[in-house]
Amino acid sequence: MLVLKNCKFVPFLTEGVDFETGDVFVENGRIEKILPAGSEYPADANVFNLAGKTLLPGLIDLHVHLFYEVMSDIFVGNSAPQPTTTLNAFRYAEELLNDGYTTIRDVGDLHCRAALYVKKMIESGKVDGPRITTSGPIISSNWTNLDSLDIYACGSDGFRDAVRKNFANGSDFIKLYGSGSLLLPSNEPGYPILESDEIEAACLVAKRNSSYVSVHAHGPTAIDMCVKAGVHTIEHASMITEDTLKYIDDNNLDTALVYTMFAIDEVLEEPESYNGQRMNALIDWIKSSLLNAYHNHKNILIGWGTDVGLNLYKTDPMREFRLRKEMLEMSNEDILKQATINSAKIIYQDDKIGSIKEGKFADFVVVDGDPVEDLSVMYRIPEHVIKGGKIIR
Ligand SMILES: [Zn+2]
């Protein structure tokens, strides 16, 4: 048994307790009980005294591509051999866990399914890494011209076929490419590149498989079409309109939006490049759309995403926290929920992860300070990371 003593809790991320400092008892990878500080514990327990530092649930990143090492991988696909790609994916997974991401969602793998193999190695206990849920390769139309990355399909039959094949090959959910890209110079981010019958077919097959569809979508028409066709998570959601948000609310849909500010900000940092110029021209539109969804549609969950390659991620691993605070001026409470419980709800795993509660996985980060009062505590990597009761560092 592991006992985490003298933990300071964040009330809205800790369920079933009415005290602010307590001891967390962990057995078989799960939280067995949470008692007030100073409770008795078995003599043979492994005791870790947090001495009043804050215990948060493990962080969750819903928009990662583990194969993605440098920006050019996205443009040209990754032609590295499968072993190299899989090792790179493993390095990224290891880094994410070390920084406190105990669960991640891979939203677009290569054809060789590097993320899936990394996931299997982690689940078998042979290596440490985050809990992973993976889409496999992205299904798209041939419009993206990314055949080294995407699976092309055409028409509702083609999409049904491709979705079934992805599930048969181990995908946990389905990722579609639903609009042009902001990064590919040949692409127009506003263009929808799928048709409604194709998206609907994908959503229906995913539902039959007790799963869901996530979609890359920037432009307003593409986003609206995807929402109405039944897509569950809109990735980036850059130019989502008030009409689409109202449609989600009026119809009580559980559509969620996964913001990816790290990737957006990085492109803005290169004002001389073609992408930087394009992003600069669109950023006010993007920011006002994301802010409207945040301020005026509180029932729509906003998830945590980053969407950058490993090399860039390593330069400032917690940058997403700073950007949500500084660029979008979100509240500390909302930002902390987005990185934990709200992202857990979005992937239907809030019975296991996302908050500190008896019965949930013992996935935690420990930070020195109170992130509710001062979010800058989260701008550096946590002091300690624990996954499934194992102290990672
Ligand atoms: Zn992405």
Tab-separated table of C-alpha atoms and ligand atoms in Angstrom:
chain	number	residue	atom	x	y	z
A	1	MET	CA	0.000	0.000	0.000
A	2	LEU	CA	1.096	3.535	-0.812
A	3	VAL	CA	0.003	6.336	1.528
A	4	LEU	CA	0.267	9.932	0.348
A	5	LYS	CA	0.291	11.940	3.535
A	6	ASN	CA	-0.589	15.598	4.153
A	7	CYS	CA	-1.909	16.320	0.678
A	8	LYS	CA	-3.565	19.650	0.019
A	9	PHE	CA	-6.617	19.141	-2.202
A	10	VAL	CA	-8.260	21.325	-4.807
A	11	PRO	CA	-11.949	21.042	-3.811
A	12	PHE	CA	-13.402	20.996	-7.346
A	13	LEU	CA	-10.969	18.219	-8.391
A	14	THR	CA	-11.393	16.058	-5.295
A	15	GLU	CA	-14.687	14.215	-4.840
A	16	GLY	CA	-16.319	12.796	-1.742
A	17	VAL	CA	-14.262	14.639	0.881
A	18	ASP	CA	-15.062	17.797	2.828
A	19	PHE	CA	-11.577	18.476	4.217
A	20	GLU	CA	-8.799	20.352	2.463
A	21	THR	CA	-5.802	18.389	3.723
A	22	GLY	CA	-5.787	14.625	3.879
A	23	ASP	CA	-4.085	11.281	3.376
A	24	VAL	CA	-4.702	9.217	0.239
A	25	PHE	CA	-4.460	5.423	0.507
A	26	VAL	CA	-3.557	3.635	-2.718
A	27	GLU	CA	-3.859	-0.105	-3.328
A	28	ASN	CA	-3.601	-2.051	-6.600
A	29	GLY	CA	-3.194	1.114	-8.631
A	30	ARG	CA	-6.416	2.695	-7.399
A	31	ILE	CA	-7.439	5.147	-4.698
A	32	GLU	CA	-8.735	2.962	-1.879
A	33	LYS	CA	-9.709	5.682	0.568
A	34	ILE	CA	-9.150	9.320	1.426
A	35	LEU	CA	-9.024	10.192	5.126
A	36	PRO	CA	-8.305	13.372	7.104
A	37	ALA	CA	-4.596	14.094	7.607
A	38	GLY	CA	-2.982	12.187	10.439
A	39	SER	CA	-4.996	8.974	10.021
A	40	GLU	CA	-3.553	5.600	11.046
A	41	TYR	CA	-1.846	3.570	8.356
A	42	PRO	CA	-0.445	0.011	8.184
A	43	ALA	CA	3.120	-0.396	9.465
A	44	ASP	CA	4.308	-1.891	6.163
A	45	ALA	CA	2.835	0.905	3.992
A	46	ASN	CA	5.079	2.880	1.664
A	47	VAL	CA	4.617	6.426	2.967
A	48	PHE	CA	5.169	9.527	0.859
A	49	ASN	CA	4.783	12.754	2.828
A	50	LEU	CA	3.655	15.646	0.647
A	51	ALA	CA	3.994	18.072	3.572
A	52	GLY	CA	1.116	20.285	2.440
A	53	LYS	CA	1.921	20.374	-1.263
A	54	THR	CA	-1.029	20.238	-3.652
A	55	LEU	CA	-2.204	16.895	-5.025
A	56	LEU	CA	-3.973	17.150	-8.376
A	57	PRO	CA	-5.340	14.412	-10.610
A	58	GLY	CA	-3.010	13.403	-13.468
A	59	LEU	CA	-3.176	15.677	-16.513
A	60	ILE	CA	-4.891	14.652	-19.766
A	61	ASP	CA	-3.899	15.774	-23.274
A	62	LEU	CA	-6.583	14.978	-25.856
A	63	HIS	CA	-4.696	16.141	-28.939
A	64	VAL	CA	-1.309	14.504	-29.402
A	65	HIS	CA	0.380	12.802	-32.367
A	66	LEU	CA	3.028	10.595	-30.811
A	67	PHE	CA	4.866	9.995	-34.091
A	68	TYR	CA	5.217	13.739	-34.565
A	69	GLU	CA	8.783	14.818	-33.847
A	70	VAL	CA	9.323	17.949	-35.937
A	71	MET	CA	6.915	20.207	-37.812
A	72	SER	CA	7.855	18.814	-41.213
A	73	ASP	CA	6.527	15.372	-40.231
A	74	ILE	CA	3.024	16.783	-40.614
A	75	PHE	CA	3.732	18.286	-44.039
A	76	VAL	CA	5.368	15.346	-45.697
A	77	GLY	CA	4.364	12.442	-43.534
A	78	ASN	CA	6.990	10.466	-41.764
A	79	SER	CA	8.978	8.226	-44.023
A	80	ALA	CA	11.214	6.919	-41.227
A	81	PRO	CA	11.133	3.132	-40.878
A	82	GLN	CA	8.590	1.692	-38.466
A	83	PRO	CA	11.086	0.866	-35.670
A	84	THR	CA	12.421	4.444	-35.674
A	85	THR	CA	8.925	5.887	-35.708
A	86	THR	CA	7.779	3.642	-32.885
A	87	LEU	CA	10.810	4.539	-30.785
A	88	ASN	CA	10.169	8.227	-31.402
A	89	ALA	CA	6.534	7.751	-30.390
A	90	PHE	CA	7.716	6.025	-27.242
A	91	ARG	CA	10.112	8.890	-26.432
A	92	TYR	CA	7.215	11.345	-26.733
A	93	ALA	CA	4.968	9.187	-24.527
A	94	GLU	CA	7.702	8.906	-21.911
A	95	GLU	CA	8.235	12.673	-21.933
A	96	LEU	CA	4.504	13.353	-21.534
A	97	LEU	CA	4.227	11.037	-18.534
A	98	ASN	CA	7.300	12.578	-16.961
A	99	ASP	CA	5.612	15.998	-17.247
A	100	GLY	CA	2.409	14.823	-15.574
A	101	TYR	CA	0.246	13.692	-18.486
A	102	THR	CA	-0.983	10.358	-17.159
A	103	THR	CA	-3.537	9.988	-19.989
A	104	ILE	CA	-3.258	11.067	-23.600
A	105	ARG	CA	-5.307	10.649	-26.756
A	106	ASP	CA	-3.433	10.123	-30.009
A	107	VAL	CA	-5.530	11.773	-32.736
A	108	GLY	CA	-3.760	10.642	-35.903
A	109	ASP	CA	-1.155	7.929	-36.172
A	110	LEU	CA	0.883	6.744	-39.133
A	111	HIS	CA	-0.119	3.718	-41.175
A	112	CYS	CA	2.307	1.623	-39.118
A	113	ARG	CA	0.311	2.465	-35.949
A	114	ALA	CA	3.269	3.445	-33.796
A	115	ALA	CA	0.991	4.841	-31.066
A	116	LEU	CA	-0.915	1.576	-30.861
A	117	TYR	CA	2.294	-0.435	-30.305
A	118	VAL	CA	3.493	2.021	-27.680
A	119	LYS	CA	0.110	1.743	-25.974
A	120	LYS	CA	0.327	-2.065	-25.952
A	121	MET	CA	3.842	-2.005	-24.485
A	122	ILE	CA	2.692	0.355	-21.718
A	123	GLU	CA	-0.447	-1.669	-20.966
A	124	SER	CA	1.600	-4.866	-20.722
A	125	GLY	CA	3.674	-3.181	-18.001
A	126	LYS	CA	6.953	-3.558	-19.917
A	127	VAL	CA	7.550	0.189	-20.063
A	128	ASP	CA	6.152	3.271	-18.315
A	129	GLY	CA	4.011	5.740	-20.210
A	130	PRO	CA	0.638	7.433	-20.067
A	131	ARG	CA	-2.685	5.671	-20.573
A	132	ILE	CA	-3.301	5.976	-24.299
A	133	THR	CA	-6.410	6.005	-26.427
A	134	THR	CA	-5.682	6.046	-30.132
A	135	SER	CA	-7.483	6.723	-33.406
A	136	GLY	CA	-5.061	5.008	-35.775
A	137	PRO	CA	-4.513	6.800	-39.105
A	138	ILE	CA	-6.841	9.689	-39.935
A	139	ILE	CA	-9.592	9.007	-42.468
A	140	SER	CA	-9.962	11.736	-45.042
A	141	SER	CA	-10.792	12.540	-48.633
A	142	ASN	CA	-7.970	12.655	-51.177
A	143	TRP	CA	-8.201	16.449	-50.962
A	144	THR	CA	-5.591	16.609	-48.168
A	145	ASN	CA	-2.881	15.138	-50.377
A	146	LEU	CA	-1.336	13.518	-47.324
A	147	ASP	CA	-1.343	9.919	-48.438
A	148	SER	CA	1.578	9.010	-46.231
A	149	LEU	CA	-0.572	9.920	-43.232
A	150	ASP	CA	-4.234	9.597	-44.090
A	151	ILE	CA	-6.472	6.780	-45.234
A	152	TYR	CA	-8.467	8.083	-48.194
A	153	ALA	CA	-12.102	7.209	-48.558
A	154	CYS	CA	-14.886	8.420	-50.804
A	155	GLY	CA	-18.654	8.333	-50.334
A	156	SER	CA	-20.609	6.816	-47.472
A	157	ASP	CA	-19.672	3.235	-48.427
A	158	GLY	CA	-16.006	4.171	-48.527
A	159	PHE	CA	-16.199	5.811	-45.107
A	160	ARG	CA	-18.092	2.885	-43.574
A	161	ASP	CA	-15.435	0.561	-44.936
A	162	ALA	CA	-12.505	2.651	-43.691
A	163	VAL	CA	-14.013	3.119	-40.222
A	164	ARG	CA	-14.646	-0.622	-39.820
A	165	LYS	CA	-11.110	-1.356	-40.925
A	166	ASN	CA	-9.657	1.106	-38.416
A	167	PHE	CA	-11.611	-0.493	-35.575
A	168	ALA	CA	-10.565	-3.963	-36.741
A	169	ASN	CA	-6.952	-2.791	-36.614
A	170	GLY	CA	-7.190	-1.600	-33.023
A	171	SER	CA	-8.471	1.993	-33.084
A	172	ASP	CA	-10.336	3.121	-29.959
A	173	PHE	CA	-12.169	5.923	-31.775
A	174	ILE	CA	-12.201	7.464	-35.248
A	175	LYS	CA	-10.449	10.626	-36.422
A	176	LEU	CA	-11.574	12.376	-39.588
A	177	TYR	CA	-9.934	15.261	-41.418
A	178	GLY	CA	-12.907	17.541	-42.025
A	179	SER	CA	-11.489	20.831	-43.284
A	180	GLY	CA	-8.369	22.179	-44.891
A	181	SER	CA	-5.320	22.691	-42.721
A	182	LEU	CA	-3.933	25.950	-41.347
A	183	LEU	CA	-0.390	24.660	-41.747
A	184	LEU	CA	-0.363	23.127	-45.211
A	185	PRO	CA	0.326	25.925	-47.682
A	186	SER	CA	-1.723	24.166	-50.376
A	187	ASN	CA	-4.739	23.970	-48.068
A	188	GLU	CA	-7.505	26.423	-47.342
A	189	PRO	CA	-8.528	26.016	-43.668
A	190	GLY	CA	-12.051	27.218	-44.356
A	191	TYR	CA	-12.920	24.556	-46.932
A	192	PRO	CA	-14.992	21.570	-45.903
A	193	ILE	CA	-13.352	18.557	-47.517
A	194	LEU	CA	-15.879	15.888	-46.586
A	195	GLU	CA	-19.586	15.651	-47.351
A	196	SER	CA	-22.346	15.106	-44.794
A	197	ASP	CA	-23.170	11.565	-45.922
A	198	GLU	CA	-19.532	10.544	-45.453
A	199	ILE	CA	-19.334	12.003	-41.932
A	200	GLU	CA	-22.719	10.532	-40.972
A	201	ALA	CA	-21.657	7.075	-42.172
A	202	ALA	CA	-18.486	7.283	-40.055
A	203	CYS	CA	-20.467	8.403	-36.981
A	204	LEU	CA	-23.005	5.602	-37.367
A	205	VAL	CA	-20.387	2.849	-37.591
A	206	ALA	CA	-18.455	4.353	-34.656
A	207	LYS	CA	-21.649	4.384	-32.587
A	208	ARG	CA	-22.306	0.725	-33.444
A	209	ASN	CA	-18.837	0.062	-32.049
A	210	SER	CA	-19.700	1.967	-28.810
A	211	SER	CA	-17.262	4.658	-29.840
A	212	TYR	CA	-17.270	8.118	-31.415
A	213	VAL	CA	-15.798	10.311	-34.122
A	214	SER	CA	-13.424	13.220	-33.670
A	215	VAL	CA	-12.728	15.645	-36.492
A	216	HIS	CA	-10.058	18.138	-37.484
A	217	ALA	CA	-12.052	21.246	-38.459
A	218	HIS	CA	-11.182	24.953	-38.686
A	219	GLY	CA	-13.715	26.635	-40.965
A	220	PRO	CA	-17.302	27.485	-39.949
A	221	THR	CA	-19.039	25.446	-42.672
A	222	ALA	CA	-16.946	22.356	-42.036
A	223	ILE	CA	-17.508	22.564	-38.282
A	224	ASP	CA	-21.258	23.047	-38.670
A	225	MET	CA	-21.532	20.106	-41.051
A	226	CYS	CA	-19.584	17.855	-38.669
A	227	VAL	CA	-21.651	18.835	-35.628
A	228	LYS	CA	-24.907	18.163	-37.472
A	229	ALA	CA	-23.610	14.825	-38.774
A	230	GLY	CA	-22.977	13.643	-35.194
A	231	VAL	CA	-19.246	14.138	-34.610
A	232	HIS	CA	-18.399	14.075	-30.885
A	233	THR	CA	-15.184	16.126	-30.639
A	234	ILE	CA	-14.305	19.084	-32.828
A	235	GLU	CA	-10.514	19.487	-32.832
A	236	HIS	CA	-9.197	23.085	-32.972
A	237	ALA	CA	-12.767	24.445	-33.558
A	238	SER	CA	-11.014	27.603	-34.762
A	239	MET	CA	-13.889	29.426	-36.438
A	240	ILE	CA	-16.937	27.874	-34.780
A	241	THR	CA	-19.952	30.163	-35.139
A	242	GLU	CA	-22.650	31.252	-32.708
A	243	ASP	CA	-25.238	29.413	-34.857
A	244	THR	CA	-23.386	26.109	-34.512
A	245	LEU	CA	-22.891	26.597	-30.771
A	246	LYS	CA	-26.577	27.376	-30.381
A	247	TYR	CA	-27.455	24.239	-32.357
A	248	ILE	CA	-25.353	22.156	-29.938
A	249	ASP	CA	-27.072	23.745	-26.927
A	250	ASP	CA	-30.608	23.627	-28.350
A	251	ASN	CA	-30.277	19.952	-29.215
A	252	ASN	CA	-28.494	19.003	-25.990
A	253	LEU	CA	-25.665	17.396	-27.958
A	254	ASP	CA	-22.597	16.203	-26.080
A	255	THR	CA	-20.321	17.709	-28.720
A	256	ALA	CA	-17.041	18.881	-27.178
A	257	LEU	CA	-14.383	21.291	-28.434
A	258	VAL	CA	-10.685	20.492	-28.119
A	259	TYR	CA	-8.662	23.703	-28.249
A	260	THR	CA	-4.990	23.537	-29.289
A	261	MET	CA	-3.452	26.897	-28.370
A	262	PHE	CA	0.165	25.678	-28.296
A	263	ALA	CA	0.136	24.914	-32.029
A	264	ILE	CA	-1.636	28.179	-32.889
A	265	ASP	CA	0.768	30.270	-30.837
A	266	GLU	CA	3.799	28.600	-32.332
A	267	VAL	CA	2.689	29.519	-35.845
A	268	LEU	CA	2.032	33.102	-34.719
A	269	GLU	CA	5.643	33.256	-33.514
A	270	GLU	CA	6.819	33.000	-37.116
A	271	PRO	CA	5.278	36.144	-38.653
A	272	GLU	CA	7.643	36.035	-41.649
A	273	SER	CA	6.564	32.582	-42.776
A	274	TYR	CA	3.591	31.937	-45.030
A	275	ASN	CA	1.786	30.116	-42.216
A	276	GLY	CA	2.592	32.879	-39.751
A	277	GLN	CA	1.092	35.480	-42.067
A	278	ARG	CA	-2.004	33.388	-42.629
A	279	MET	CA	-2.406	32.761	-38.894
A	280	ASN	CA	-1.913	36.448	-38.124
A	281	ALA	CA	-4.680	37.346	-40.569
A	282	LEU	CA	-7.049	34.874	-38.920
A	283	ILE	CA	-6.095	35.083	-35.252
A	284	ASP	CA	-8.657	37.711	-34.225
A	285	TRP	CA	-11.431	35.672	-35.839
A	286	ILE	CA	-10.157	32.494	-34.184
A	287	LYS	CA	-9.805	34.086	-30.751
A	288	SER	CA	-13.250	35.661	-30.816
A	289	SER	CA	-14.803	32.333	-31.871
A	290	LEU	CA	-13.035	30.384	-29.118
A	291	LEU	CA	-13.887	33.049	-26.534
A	292	ASN	CA	-17.540	33.117	-27.549
A	293	ALA	CA	-17.789	29.354	-27.069
A	294	TYR	CA	-16.040	29.624	-23.695
A	295	HIS	CA	-18.012	32.562	-22.273
A	296	ASN	CA	-21.467	32.034	-23.705
A	297	HIS	CA	-21.877	28.257	-23.914
A	298	LYS	CA	-20.924	26.903	-20.521
A	299	ASN	CA	-22.581	23.525	-21.143
A	300	ILE	CA	-20.204	22.720	-23.996
A	301	LEU	CA	-17.058	21.073	-22.668
A	302	ILE	CA	-13.672	22.395	-23.754
A	303	GLY	CA	-10.894	19.812	-23.747
A	304	TRP	CA	-7.109	20.003	-23.504
A	305	GLY	CA	-5.009	19.803	-26.661
A	306	THR	CA	-1.497	20.808	-27.737
A	307	ASP	CA	-0.843	19.349	-31.225
A	308	VAL	CA	2.899	20.015	-31.498
A	309	GLY	CA	5.887	17.837	-32.323
A	310	LEU	CA	8.101	16.461	-29.573
A	311	ASN	CA	11.022	18.826	-30.216
A	312	LEU	CA	8.832	21.883	-29.853
A	313	TYR	CA	6.865	20.437	-26.935
A	314	LYS	CA	10.087	19.945	-24.983
A	315	THR	CA	10.992	23.638	-25.215
A	316	ASP	CA	8.079	24.593	-22.928
A	317	PRO	CA	5.987	21.561	-21.937
A	318	MET	CA	3.376	23.452	-19.918
A	319	ARG	CA	2.865	26.270	-22.441
A	320	GLU	CA	-0.802	25.358	-22.987
A	321	PHE	CA	-1.555	26.481	-19.400
A	322	ARG	CA	0.063	29.865	-19.936
A	323	LEU	CA	-1.647	30.412	-23.296
A	324	ARG	CA	-5.138	29.628	-22.013
A	325	LYS	CA	-4.495	32.130	-19.225
A	326	GLU	CA	-2.797	34.872	-21.257
A	327	MET	CA	-4.330	34.564	-24.722
A	328	LEU	CA	-7.855	33.537	-23.732
A	329	GLU	CA	-7.958	34.891	-20.153
A	330	MET	CA	-9.782	31.815	-18.906
A	331	SER	CA	-10.292	31.365	-15.164
A	332	ASN	CA	-7.799	29.232	-13.233
A	333	GLU	CA	-10.581	26.872	-12.185
A	334	ASP	CA	-11.741	26.333	-15.759
A	335	ILE	CA	-8.197	25.785	-17.049
A	336	LEU	CA	-7.503	23.197	-14.342
A	337	LYS	CA	-10.779	21.399	-15.111
A	338	GLN	CA	-10.040	21.413	-18.841
A	339	ALA	CA	-6.713	19.652	-18.248
A	340	THR	CA	-8.305	17.018	-15.987
A	341	ILE	CA	-11.963	16.209	-15.310
A	342	ASN	CA	-13.478	17.869	-18.375
A	343	SER	CA	-11.103	16.050	-20.724
A	344	ALA	CA	-11.892	12.800	-18.877
A	345	LYS	CA	-15.613	13.403	-19.440
A	346	ILE	CA	-15.030	14.122	-23.116
A	347	ILE	CA	-13.462	10.687	-23.659
A	348	TYR	CA	-16.071	9.025	-21.405
A	349	GLN	CA	-13.468	7.993	-18.825
A	350	ASP	CA	-14.490	10.148	-15.877
A	351	ASP	CA	-15.444	7.002	-13.942
A	352	LYS	CA	-11.704	6.134	-13.878
A	353	ILE	CA	-9.644	9.325	-14.247
A	354	GLY	CA	-9.837	13.125	-14.125
A	355	SER	CA	-10.411	13.725	-10.409
A	356	ILE	CA	-9.270	12.401	-7.048
A	357	LYS	CA	-11.977	10.039	-5.832
A	358	GLU	CA	-12.139	6.668	-4.123
A	359	GLY	CA	-12.131	3.910	-6.747
A	360	LYS	CA	-10.460	5.948	-9.498
A	361	PHE	CA	-6.959	5.255	-10.783
A	362	ALA	CA	-4.203	6.609	-8.542
A	363	ASP	CA	-2.938	9.055	-11.187
A	364	PHE	CA	-1.611	12.284	-9.679
A	365	VAL	CA	0.678	15.238	-10.036
A	366	VAL	CA	2.116	17.105	-7.072
A	367	VAL	CA	2.743	20.836	-7.339
A	368	ASP	CA	4.325	23.251	-4.891
A	369	GLY	CA	1.823	26.063	-4.442
A	370	ASP	CA	-1.866	26.685	-4.998
A	371	PRO	CA	-2.725	26.644	-8.738
A	372	VAL	CA	-6.257	27.911	-8.038
A	373	GLU	CA	-4.822	31.123	-6.584
A	374	ASP	CA	-1.871	31.361	-8.945
A	375	LEU	CA	-1.918	29.385	-12.180
A	376	SER	CA	1.771	30.048	-12.832
A	377	VAL	CA	2.399	27.078	-10.534
A	378	MET	CA	1.370	25.023	-13.585
A	379	TYR	CA	3.758	26.761	-16.007
A	380	ARG	CA	6.577	24.473	-14.891
A	381	ILE	CA	6.454	20.716	-14.778
A	382	PRO	CA	5.055	19.231	-11.561
A	383	GLU	CA	7.368	18.204	-8.719
A	384	HIS	CA	6.126	14.625	-8.722
A	385	VAL	CA	4.136	12.370	-11.014
A	386	ILE	CA	2.328	9.203	-9.917
A	387	LYS	CA	0.541	6.855	-12.293
A	388	GLY	CA	-1.519	3.888	-11.141
A	389	GLY	CA	0.079	4.162	-7.690
A	390	LYS	CA	3.610	4.050	-9.090
A	391	ILE	CA	5.809	7.034	-8.301
A	392	ILE	CA	7.250	7.956	-11.693
A	393	ARG	CA	9.395	10.681	-10.210
B	1	ZN	ZN	-3.488	17.382	-34.860
